[in-house]
Amino acid sequence: MKYDLIVVGGGAAGLYAAVTAAKKNCSVVVLEKMSRPARKMMITGKGRCNITNNTTKDKLMENVPKNPKFLYSAFAACNAQDVMHFFEQNGLELKTERGNRVFPVSDKAVDVVDTLVNACKYAGVKILTGVTVESLIIEDGKVCGVKTASGKKYDGAHVLVACGGLSYPTTGSTGDGYLLAKQAGHTIMPCRGSLTALVSNEPLCRNAMGLSLKNVTLRCVEQGKKYKVVYEEMGEMLFTHFGVSGPLVLSASAHIRKEPSDYVLHLDMKPALSKEQLDARMLRDFLKYVNKDIENALVELLPKKIISDIIRLAEIDAQTKVHDLTREARLRLVDTIKNIVIPVRAFRPVAEAIITSGGVCVKEINPHTMESKLCSGLYFAGEVLDVDAYTGGFNLQIAFSTGYLAAISINEGEL
């Protein structure tokens, strides 16, 4: 059988494209190498699946730091409200939470995946799992099918490559799409992790590993000739054996666009208090522990795991008695609590990242159709492209929008 559309990859972009094309009377087959489709969607949003961000097209663009203009037509064709309408129309109840993040009411990512897969099947999409596409079949500058690792060929008038990037390889994202793109002559921009944990040599991180902080402020600063704050927000973070992780850190990592070592994190442990207020609070505590070592006098103010390192960073002897602490030393302690400096050394490996930054060069893709400029009939969508966004549902929206645009372009083209 010759299909109108062969979709390589059964993730968010591939399935959304498949159901869109099938509804327009295209014969569609999805070839997914894992045992079940959309494995990565199952773990997004801590297993809840942050489907999209309920905001405007302009706001979507603002949350894409890399190649946002390339996505203008895709967001215009399929915005956040379109995606929400699709899922609600197919029986999935949604809710909008803080930051306009959209989740299923059930808080179960599996419900999102099942809704998408069932919509595909209802529309007549054929989904084949356990199928690894090894190569494209290209004749006279036009794609006409694919060949699998087992040697089987699938004939198709159009092929959509939507098999993800390099993050979370256990879900199937192992860079297969880059290999297929290269076969058609495409350039692959260097790949790294985005929305990822960060490595630091600051001893505090290892000493406090496992410590989770809430209601702290993290500021990410680019060093160099100019002191540039690229990210600042209050929220949660985590110390690990290699450095730092958690929601604030993942978000900060997406703003790091140069060498990681060019950036420094500044952590405010008490953002709700001014320095003067923190000093007053500290003095009240010190009255209780006037004859104790300084280390024991901070137990009501700070998590125990972090106290010794904060004292070290403030250049105070841990054995100093509270009654011997000078005003200058106390103010250094206040400054340290309000500004713990954590130098960034590197990103964690891309395999651990939530998404991949880098991929198929967008200059070689028609932004109005998602079709390759180098090979007729070949389309790309989702994480395989060199676009990535901040956390909050924006990356899944990119997947849905680019998949949708590719599908309607195929239908409006030769069919």
mmCIF file of N, CA, C and O in Angstrom, residues 171-266:
data_model
loop_
_atom_site.group_PDB
_atom_site.id
_atom_site.type_symbol
_atom_site.label_atom_id
_atom_site.label_comp_id
_atom_site.label_asym_id
_atom_site.label_seq_id
_atom_site.Cartn_x
_atom_site.Cartn_y
_atom_site.Cartn_z
ATOM 1 N N THR A 171 12.968 6.744 26.139
ATOM 2 C CA THR A 171 11.622 6.914 25.588
ATOM 3 C C THR A 171 11.634 6.819 24.056
ATOM 4 O O THR A 171 10.596 6.952 23.419
ATOM 5 N N GLY A 172 12.828 6.618 23.491
ATOM 6 C CA GLY A 172 12.927 6.478 22.037
ATOM 7 C C GLY A 172 13.633 7.607 21.328
ATOM 8 O O GLY A 172 13.892 7.533 20.131
ATOM 9 N N SER A 173 13.950 8.685 22.060
ATOM 10 C CA SER A 173 14.629 9.829 21.438
ATOM 11 C C SER A 173 16.136 9.588 21.413
ATOM 12 O O SER A 173 16.844 9.938 22.352
ATOM 13 N N THR A 174 16.602 8.990 20.345
ATOM 14 C CA THR A 174 18.020 8.636 20.251
ATOM 15 C C THR A 174 18.704 9.260 19.036
ATOM 16 O O THR A 174 19.744 8.794 18.591
ATOM 17 N N GLY A 175 18.099 10.299 18.501
ATOM 18 C CA GLY A 175 18.743 11.004 17.395
ATOM 19 C C GLY A 175 18.510 10.414 16.019
ATOM 20 O O GLY A 175 19.174 10.800 15.051
ATOM 21 N N ASP A 176 17.560 9.490 15.900
ATOM 22 C CA ASP A 176 17.287 8.859 14.598
ATOM 23 C C ASP A 176 16.898 9.892 13.537
ATOM 24 O O ASP A 176 17.254 9.754 12.366
ATOM 25 N N GLY A 177 16.160 10.915 13.960
ATOM 26 C CA GLY A 177 15.700 11.923 13.009
ATOM 27 C C GLY A 177 16.836 12.694 12.379
ATOM 28 O O GLY A 177 16.762 13.103 11.213
ATOM 29 N N TYR A 178 17.908 12.886 13.129
ATOM 30 C CA TYR A 178 19.068 13.598 12.596
ATOM 31 C C TYR A 178 19.731 12.790 11.477
ATOM 32 O O TYR A 178 20.185 13.340 10.468
ATOM 33 N N LEU A 179 19.786 11.482 11.682
ATOM 34 C CA LEU A 179 20.388 10.614 10.658
ATOM 35 C C LEU A 179 19.566 10.648 9.375
ATOM 36 O O LEU A 179 20.113 10.702 8.270
ATOM 37 N N LEU A 180 18.252 10.611 9.524
ATOM 38 C CA LEU A 180 17.378 10.674 8.354
ATOM 39 C C LEU A 180 17.525 12.022 7.651
ATOM 40 O O LEU A 180 17.573 12.094 6.421
ATOM 41 N N ALA A 181 17.603 13.093 8.427
ATOM 42 C CA ALA A 181 17.751 14.426 7.845
ATOM 43 C C ALA A 181 19.056 14.544 7.064
ATOM 44 O O ALA A 181 19.104 15.138 5.974
ATOM 45 N N LYS A 182 20.112 13.975 7.620
ATOM 46 C CA LYS A 182 21.417 14.015 6.948
ATOM 47 C C LYS A 182 21.375 13.291 5.605
ATOM 48 O O LYS A 182 22.037 13.693 4.643
ATOM 49 N N GLN A 183 20.584 12.220 5.530
ATOM 50 C CA GLN A 183 20.462 11.472 4.276
ATOM 51 C C GLN A 183 19.884 12.345 3.164
ATOM 52 O O GLN A 183 20.158 12.135 1.994
ATOM 53 N N ALA A 184 19.092 13.342 3.569
ATOM 54 C CA ALA A 184 18.492 14.251 2.591
ATOM 55 C C ALA A 184 19.345 15.509 2.401
ATOM 56 O O ALA A 184 18.925 16.438 1.707
ATOM 57 N N GLY A 185 20.512 15.521 3.036
ATOM 58 C CA GLY A 185 21.433 16.643 2.854
ATOM 59 C C GLY A 185 21.298 17.761 3.858
ATOM 60 O O GLY A 185 21.900 18.824 3.696
ATOM 61 N N HIS A 186 20.533 17.538 4.923
ATOM 62 C CA HIS A 186 20.305 18.603 5.900
ATOM 63 C C HIS A 186 21.460 18.778 6.876
ATOM 64 O O HIS A 186 22.181 17.830 7.195
ATOM 65 N N THR A 187 21.606 19.998 7.348
ATOM 66 C CA THR A 187 22.595 20.346 8.357
ATOM 67 C C THR A 187 22.001 20.148 9.749
ATOM 68 O O THR A 187 20.862 20.552 9.999
ATOM 69 N N ILE A 188 22.757 19.533 10.637
ATOM 70 C CA ILE A 188 22.309 19.345 12.017
ATOM 71 C C ILE A 188 23.093 20.292 12.911
ATOM 72 O O ILE A 188 24.315 20.206 13.020
ATOM 73 N N MET A 189 22.383 21.220 13.526
ATOM 74 C CA MET A 189 23.016 22.166 14.430
ATOM 75 C C MET A 189 23.406 21.449 15.722
ATOM 76 O O MET A 189 22.724 20.512 16.149
ATOM 77 N N PRO A 190 24.532 21.851 16.345
ATOM 78 C CA PRO A 190 25.026 21.163 17.554
ATOM 79 C C PRO A 190 23.937 20.999 18.609
ATOM 80 O O PRO A 190 23.171 21.927 18.877
ATOM 81 N N CYS A 191 23.881 19.818 19.175
ATOM 82 C CA CYS A 191 22.831 19.504 20.147
ATOM 83 C C CYS A 191 23.359 19.505 21.581
ATOM 84 O O CYS A 191 24.464 19.040 21.850
ATOM 85 N N ARG A 192 22.559 20.023 22.471
ATOM 86 C CA ARG A 192 22.835 19.983 23.900
ATOM 87 C C ARG A 192 21.500 19.922 24.630
ATOM 88 O O ARG A 192 20.437 20.103 24.032
ATOM 89 N N GLY A 193 21.568 19.695 25.912
ATOM 90 C CA GLY A 193 20.343 19.652 26.688
ATOM 91 C C GLY A 193 19.819 21.037 26.992
ATOM 92 O O GLY A 193 20.578 21.992 27.134
ATOM 93 N N SER A 194 18.509 21.166 27.065
ATOM 94 C CA SER A 194 17.873 22.387 27.541
ATOM 95 C C SER A 194 16.811 21.964 28.546
ATOM 96 O O SER A 194 16.292 20.850 28.468
ATOM 97 N N LEU A 195 16.489 22.859 29.456
ATOM 98 C CA LEU A 195 15.672 22.492 30.611
ATOM 99 C C LEU A 195 16.366 21.320 31.307
ATOM 100 O O LEU A 195 15.846 20.217 31.424
ATOM 101 N N THR A 196 17.589 21.597 31.752
ATOM 102 C CA THR A 196 18.437 20.547 32.303
ATOM 103 C C THR A 196 19.081 20.989 33.606
ATOM 104 O O THR A 196 19.164 22.188 33.902
ATOM 105 N N ALA A 197 19.544 20.027 34.377
ATOM 106 C CA ALA A 197 20.266 20.326 35.611
ATOM 107 C C ALA A 197 21.647 20.896 35.267
ATOM 108 O O ALA A 197 22.139 20.726 34.146
ATOM 109 N N LEU A 198 22.259 21.573 36.234
ATOM 110 C CA LEU A 198 23.538 22.234 36.001
ATOM 111 C C LEU A 198 24.611 21.709 36.944
ATOM 112 O O LEU A 198 24.347 21.419 38.112
ATOM 113 N N VAL A 199 25.816 21.612 36.408
ATOM 114 C CA VAL A 199 26.961 21.128 37.172
ATOM 115 C C VAL A 199 27.697 22.314 37.791
ATOM 116 O O VAL A 199 27.903 23.337 37.129
ATOM 117 N N SER A 200 28.087 22.184 39.049
ATOM 118 C CA SER A 200 28.855 23.231 39.726
ATOM 119 C C SER A 200 29.902 22.590 40.627
ATOM 120 O O SER A 200 29.673 21.516 41.200
ATOM 121 N N ASN A 201 31.036 23.256 40.750
ATOM 122 C CA ASN A 201 32.089 22.777 41.645
ATOM 123 C C ASN A 201 31.982 23.357 43.056
ATOM 124 O O ASN A 201 32.816 23.059 43.907
ATOM 125 N N GLU A 202 30.973 24.181 43.292
ATOM 126 C CA GLU A 202 30.791 24.756 44.625
ATOM 127 C C GLU A 202 30.531 23.626 45.637
ATOM 128 O O GLU A 202 29.561 22.867 45.501
ATOM 129 N N PRO A 203 31.404 23.451 46.642
ATOM 130 C CA PRO A 203 31.265 22.350 47.611
ATOM 131 C C PRO A 203 29.907 22.299 48.306
ATOM 132 O O PRO A 203 29.438 21.227 48.678
ATOM 133 N N LEU A 204 29.272 23.441 48.489
ATOM 134 C CA LEU A 204 27.969 23.490 49.143
ATOM 135 C C LEU A 204 26.974 22.535 48.495
ATOM 136 O O LEU A 204 26.175 21.898 49.181
ATOM 137 N N CYS A 205 27.024 22.430 47.176
ATOM 138 C CA CYS A 205 26.047 21.604 46.444
ATOM 139 C C CYS A 205 26.143 20.141 46.867
ATOM 140 O O CYS A 205 25.133 19.513 47.212
ATOM 141 N N ARG A 206 27.369 19.605 46.853
ATOM 142 C CA ARG A 206 27.546 18.210 47.246
ATOM 143 C C ARG A 206 27.245 18.023 48.735
ATOM 144 O O ARG A 206 26.614 17.032 49.132
ATOM 145 N N ASN A 207 27.689 18.953 49.555
ATOM 146 C CA ASN A 207 27.467 18.836 51.002
ATOM 147 C C ASN A 207 25.982 18.854 51.359
ATOM 148 O O ASN A 207 25.555 18.242 52.336
ATOM 149 N N ALA A 208 25.204 19.582 50.555
ATOM 150 C CA ALA A 208 23.764 19.709 50.835
ATOM 151 C C ALA A 208 22.916 18.840 49.920
ATOM 152 O O ALA A 208 21.706 19.038 49.837
ATOM 153 N N MET A 209 23.540 17.885 49.229
ATOM 154 C CA MET A 209 22.787 17.094 48.236
ATOM 155 C C MET A 209 21.561 16.440 48.870
ATOM 156 O O MET A 209 21.598 15.959 49.990
ATOM 157 N N GLY A 210 20.479 16.492 48.107
ATOM 158 C CA GLY A 210 19.209 15.967 48.584
ATOM 159 C C GLY A 210 18.335 17.020 49.231
ATOM 160 O O GLY A 210 17.147 16.788 49.452
ATOM 161 N N LEU A 211 18.934 18.181 49.514
ATOM 162 C CA LEU A 211 18.169 19.260 50.141
ATOM 163 C C LEU A 211 17.327 19.987 49.095
ATOM 164 O O LEU A 211 17.841 20.504 48.111
ATOM 165 N N SER A 212 16.027 19.998 49.312
ATOM 166 C CA SER A 212 15.099 20.693 48.423
ATOM 167 C C SER A 212 14.671 22.003 49.071
ATOM 168 O O SER A 212 14.301 22.025 50.248
ATOM 169 N N LEU A 213 14.761 23.076 48.311
ATOM 170 C CA LEU A 213 14.400 24.397 48.824
ATOM 171 C C LEU A 213 13.112 24.897 48.176
ATOM 172 O O LEU A 213 12.900 24.693 46.981
ATOM 173 N N LYS A 214 12.284 25.560 48.960
ATOM 174 C CA LYS A 214 11.056 26.169 48.437
ATOM 175 C C LYS A 214 11.060 27.666 48.745
ATOM 176 O O LYS A 214 11.685 28.108 49.704
ATOM 177 N N ASN A 215 10.368 28.403 47.907
ATOM 178 C CA ASN A 215 10.234 29.856 48.105
ATOM 179 C C ASN A 215 11.583 30.565 48.211
ATOM 180 O O ASN A 215 11.801 31.426 49.057
ATOM 181 N N VAL A 216 12.505 30.150 47.346
ATOM 182 C CA VAL A 216 13.786 30.845 47.228
ATOM 183 C C VAL A 216 13.816 31.534 45.857
ATOM 184 O O VAL A 216 13.040 31.192 44.963
ATOM 185 N N THR A 217 14.712 32.508 45.721
ATOM 186 C CA THR A 217 14.849 33.193 44.436
ATOM 187 C C THR A 217 16.190 32.837 43.813
ATOM 188 O O THR A 217 17.227 32.900 44.475
ATOM 189 N N LEU A 218 16.142 32.459 42.539
ATOM 190 C CA LEU A 218 17.367 32.124 41.810
ATOM 191 C C LEU A 218 17.547 33.115 40.671
ATOM 192 O O LEU A 218 16.625 33.360 39.899
ATOM 193 N N ARG A 219 18.744 33.669 40.598
ATOM 194 C CA ARG A 219 19.080 34.612 39.531
ATOM 195 C C ARG A 219 20.247 34.037 38.746
ATOM 196 O O ARG A 219 21.231 33.602 39.326
ATOM 197 N N CYS A 220 20.116 34.004 37.423
ATOM 198 C CA CYS A 220 21.186 33.513 36.553
ATOM 199 C C CYS A 220 21.806 34.718 35.849
ATOM 200 O O CYS A 220 21.106 35.474 35.170
ATOM 201 N N VAL A 221 23.120 34.858 36.009
ATOM 202 C CA VAL A 221 23.815 36.041 35.501
ATOM 203 C C VAL A 221 24.899 35.655 34.506
ATOM 204 O O VAL A 221 25.707 34.759 34.773
ATOM 205 N N GLU A 222 24.880 36.322 33.366
ATOM 206 C CA GLU A 222 25.950 36.143 32.387
ATOM 207 C C GLU A 222 27.095 37.075 32.754
ATOM 208 O O GLU A 222 26.909 38.275 32.916
ATOM 209 N N GLN A 223 28.279 36.506 32.880
ATOM 210 C CA GLN A 223 29.449 37.293 33.250
ATOM 211 C C GLN A 223 30.138 37.837 31.998
ATOM 212 O O GLN A 223 29.778 37.510 30.885
ATOM 213 N N GLY A 224 31.160 38.628 32.208
ATOM 214 C CA GLY A 224 31.898 39.199 31.085
ATOM 215 C C GLY A 224 31.958 40.700 31.195
ATOM 216 O O GLY A 224 31.949 41.264 32.305
ATOM 217 N N LYS A 225 32.008 41.352 30.040
ATOM 218 C CA LYS A 225 32.092 42.809 30.038
ATOM 219 C C LYS A 225 30.859 43.444 30.669
ATOM 220 O O LYS A 225 30.920 44.484 31.302
ATOM 221 N N LYS A 226 29.717 42.779 30.449
ATOM 222 C CA LYS A 226 28.472 43.299 31.012
ATOM 223 C C LYS A 226 27.902 42.291 32.003
ATOM 224 O O LYS A 226 27.918 41.089 31.775
ATOM 225 N N TYR A 227 27.384 42.806 33.117
ATOM 226 C CA TYR A 227 26.692 41.975 34.109
ATOM 227 C C TYR A 227 25.243 41.895 33.653
ATOM 228 O O TYR A 227 24.486 42.853 33.777
ATOM 229 N N LYS A 228 24.860 40.757 33.084
ATOM 230 C CA LYS A 228 23.534 40.638 32.487
ATOM 231 C C LYS A 228 22.721 39.553 33.184
ATOM 232 O O LYS A 228 23.082 38.376 33.156
ATOM 233 N N VAL A 229 21.616 39.952 33.809
ATOM 234 C CA VAL A 229 20.713 38.981 34.423
ATOM 235 C C VAL A 229 19.827 38.390 33.322
ATOM 236 O O VAL A 229 19.028 39.094 32.716
ATOM 237 N N VAL A 230 19.983 37.095 33.061
ATOM 238 C CA VAL A 230 19.210 36.460 31.996
ATOM 239 C C VAL A 230 17.969 35.748 32.525
ATOM 240 O O VAL A 230 17.076 35.399 31.753
ATOM 241 N N TYR A 231 17.914 35.541 33.847
ATOM 242 C CA TYR A 231 16.760 34.843 34.422
ATOM 243 C C TYR A 231 16.690 35.131 35.921
ATOM 244 O O TYR A 231 17.706 35.172 36.602
ATOM 245 N N GLU A 232 15.485 35.344 36.415
ATOM 246 C CA GLU A 232 15.281 35.518 37.849
ATOM 247 C C GLU A 232 13.852 35.126 38.204
ATOM 248 O O GLU A 232 12.903 35.599 37.589
ATOM 249 N N GLU A 233 13.726 34.244 39.184
ATOM 250 C CA GLU A 233 12.382 33.802 39.570
ATOM 251 C C GLU A 233 12.410 33.163 40.954
ATOM 252 O O GLU A 233 13.437 32.655 41.401
ATOM 253 N N MET A 234 11.263 33.202 41.623
ATOM 254 C CA MET A 234 11.113 32.536 42.915
ATOM 255 C C MET A 234 10.459 31.173 42.699
ATOM 256 O O MET A 234 9.583 31.023 41.851
ATOM 257 N N GLY A 235 10.906 30.182 43.456
ATOM 258 C CA GLY A 235 10.321 28.853 43.311
ATOM 259 C C GLY A 235 11.093 27.808 44.087
ATOM 260 O O GLY A 235 11.570 28.051 45.195
ATOM 261 N N GLU A 236 11.248 26.632 43.451
ATOM 262 C CA GLU A 236 11.880 25.493 44.113
ATOM 263 C C GLU A 236 13.148 25.065 43.383
ATOM 264 O O GLU A 236 13.254 25.202 42.159
ATOM 265 N N MET A 237 14.100 24.544 44.146
ATOM 266 C CA MET A 237 15.312 23.987 43.549
ATOM 267 C C MET A 237 15.862 22.895 44.451
ATOM 268 O O MET A 237 15.387 22.696 45.573
ATOM 269 N N LEU A 238 16.862 22.192 43.952
ATOM 270 C CA LEU A 238 17.394 21.025 44.649
ATOM 271 C C LEU A 238 18.910 20.983 44.521
ATOM 272 O O LEU A 238 19.458 21.217 43.444
ATOM 273 N N PHE A 239 19.583 20.674 45.630
ATOM 274 C CA PHE A 239 21.030 20.450 45.582
ATOM 275 C C PHE A 239 21.298 18.976 45.298
ATOM 276 O O PHE A 239 20.598 18.097 45.824
ATOM 277 N N THR A 240 22.308 18.693 44.475
ATOM 278 C CA THR A 240 22.645 17.316 44.112
ATOM 279 C C THR A 240 24.145 17.088 44.259
ATOM 280 O O THR A 240 24.906 18.018 44.532
ATOM 281 N N HIS A 241 24.575 15.857 44.035
ATOM 282 C CA HIS A 241 25.997 15.525 44.152
ATOM 283 C C HIS A 241 26.831 16.193 43.068
ATOM 284 O O HIS A 241 28.034 16.379 43.213
ATOM 285 N N PHE A 242 26.168 16.587 41.954
ATOM 286 C CA PHE A 242 26.918 17.212 40.860
ATOM 287 C C PHE A 242 26.722 18.719 40.784
ATOM 288 O O PHE A 242 27.456 19.409 40.086
ATOM 289 N N GLY A 243 25.713 19.237 41.467
ATOM 290 C CA GLY A 243 25.424 20.668 41.370
ATOM 291 C C GLY A 243 24.023 20.994 41.830
ATOM 292 O O GLY A 243 23.664 20.767 42.990
ATOM 293 N N VAL A 244 23.197 21.497 40.900
ATOM 294 C CA VAL A 244 21.840 21.920 41.254
ATOM 295 C C VAL A 244 20.825 21.455 40.209
ATOM 296 O O VAL A 244 21.144 21.300 39.035
ATOM 297 N N SER A 245 19.608 21.261 40.674
ATOM 298 C CA SER A 245 18.517 20.841 39.795
ATOM 299 C C SER A 245 17.221 21.424 40.345
ATOM 300 O O SER A 245 17.231 22.314 41.181
ATOM 301 N N GLY A 246 16.094 20.919 39.844
ATOM 302 C CA GLY A 246 14.803 21.427 40.286
ATOM 303 C C GLY A 246 14.233 22.449 39.320
ATOM 304 O O GLY A 246 14.930 22.918 38.413
ATOM 305 N N PRO A 247 12.959 22.809 39.488
ATOM 306 C CA PRO A 247 12.256 23.683 38.537
ATOM 307 C C PRO A 247 12.977 24.993 38.213
ATOM 308 O O PRO A 247 13.081 25.366 37.037
ATOM 309 N N LEU A 248 13.482 25.699 39.225
ATOM 310 C CA LEU A 248 14.160 26.970 38.960
ATOM 311 C C LEU A 248 15.406 26.778 38.104
ATOM 312 O O LEU A 248 15.681 27.550 37.184
ATOM 313 N N VAL A 249 16.149 25.738 38.397
ATOM 314 C CA VAL A 249 17.404 25.481 37.671
ATOM 315 C C VAL A 249 17.128 25.061 36.235
ATOM 316 O O VAL A 249 17.804 25.509 35.301
ATOM 317 N N LEU A 250 16.130 24.216 36.043
ATOM 318 C CA LEU A 250 15.780 23.789 34.687
ATOM 319 C C LEU A 250 15.389 24.993 33.838
ATOM 320 O O LEU A 250 15.803 25.118 32.677
ATOM 321 N N SER A 251 14.601 25.883 34.421
ATOM 322 C CA SER A 251 14.201 27.085 33.694
ATOM 323 C C SER A 251 15.404 27.971 33.392
ATOM 324 O O SER A 251 15.547 28.499 32.294
ATOM 325 N N ALA A 252 16.279 28.126 34.369
ATOM 326 C CA ALA A 252 17.469 28.952 34.178
ATOM 327 C C ALA A 252 18.346 28.413 33.061
ATOM 328 O O ALA A 252 18.916 29.180 32.271
ATOM 329 N N SER A 253 18.444 27.089 32.958
ATOM 330 C CA SER A 253 19.323 26.477 31.953
ATOM 331 C C SER A 253 18.913 26.841 30.528
ATOM 332 O O SER A 253 19.761 26.931 29.633
ATOM 333 N N ALA A 254 17.611 27.054 30.317
ATOM 334 C CA ALA A 254 17.133 27.392 28.976
ATOM 335 C C ALA A 254 17.573 28.784 28.549
ATOM 336 O O ALA A 254 17.544 29.117 27.366
ATOM 337 N N HIS A 255 17.995 29.601 29.518
ATOM 338 C CA HIS A 255 18.450 30.963 29.219
ATOM 339 C C HIS A 255 19.961 31.032 29.024
ATOM 340 O O HIS A 255 20.500 32.087 28.704
ATOM 341 N N ILE A 256 20.625 29.907 29.238
ATOM 342 C CA ILE A 256 22.078 29.854 29.052
ATOM 343 C C ILE A 256 22.369 29.504 27.605
ATOM 344 O O ILE A 256 22.222 28.364 27.180
ATOM 345 N N ARG A 257 22.759 30.495 26.828
ATOM 346 C CA ARG A 257 22.928 30.323 25.387
ATOM 347 C C ARG A 257 24.387 30.353 24.951
ATOM 348 O O ARG A 257 24.687 30.149 23.785
ATOM 349 N N LYS A 258 25.277 30.613 25.907
ATOM 350 C CA LYS A 258 26.707 30.586 25.598
ATOM 351 C C LYS A 258 27.335 29.446 26.389
ATOM 352 O O LYS A 258 26.642 28.526 26.801
ATOM 353 N N GLU A 259 28.635 29.485 26.598
ATOM 354 C CA GLU A 259 29.279 28.452 27.402
ATOM 355 C C GLU A 259 28.749 28.518 28.834
ATOM 356 O O GLU A 259 28.690 29.608 29.424
ATOM 357 N N PRO A 260 28.372 27.381 29.421
ATOM 358 C CA PRO A 260 27.833 27.394 30.787
ATOM 359 C C PRO A 260 28.761 28.077 31.784
ATOM 360 O O PRO A 260 28.299 28.732 32.724
ATOM 361 N N SER A 261 30.069 27.943 31.582
ATOM 362 C CA SER A 261 31.034 28.535 32.509
ATOM 363 C C SER A 261 31.024 30.063 32.479
ATOM 364 O O SER A 261 31.654 30.714 33.316
ATOM 365 N N ASP A 262 30.297 30.640 31.523
ATOM 366 C CA ASP A 262 30.157 32.097 31.459
ATOM 367 C C ASP A 262 29.064 32.610 32.393
ATOM 368 O O ASP A 262 28.819 33.816 32.457
ATOM 369 N N TYR A 263 28.417 31.690 33.118
ATOM 370 C CA TYR A 263 27.258 32.073 33.934
ATOM 371 C C TYR A 263 27.470 31.722 35.406
ATOM 372 O O TYR A 263 28.179 30.772 35.751
ATOM 373 N N VAL A 264 26.815 32.490 36.249
ATOM 374 C CA VAL A 264 26.845 32.265 37.693
ATOM 375 C C VAL A 264 25.417 32.353 38.225
ATOM 376 O O VAL A 264 24.632 33.205 37.786
ATOM 377 N N LEU A 265 25.082 31.460 39.152
ATOM 378 C CA LEU A 265 23.784 31.496 39.799
ATOM 379 C C LEU A 265 23.908 32.230 41.131
ATOM 380 O O LEU A 265 24.894 32.064 41.857
ATOM 381 N N HIS A 266 22.898 33.033 41.445
ATOM 382 C CA HIS A 266 22.842 33.737 42.719
ATOM 383 C C HIS A 266 21.560 33.302 43.428
ATOM 384 O O HIS A 266 20.462 33.503 42.906
#
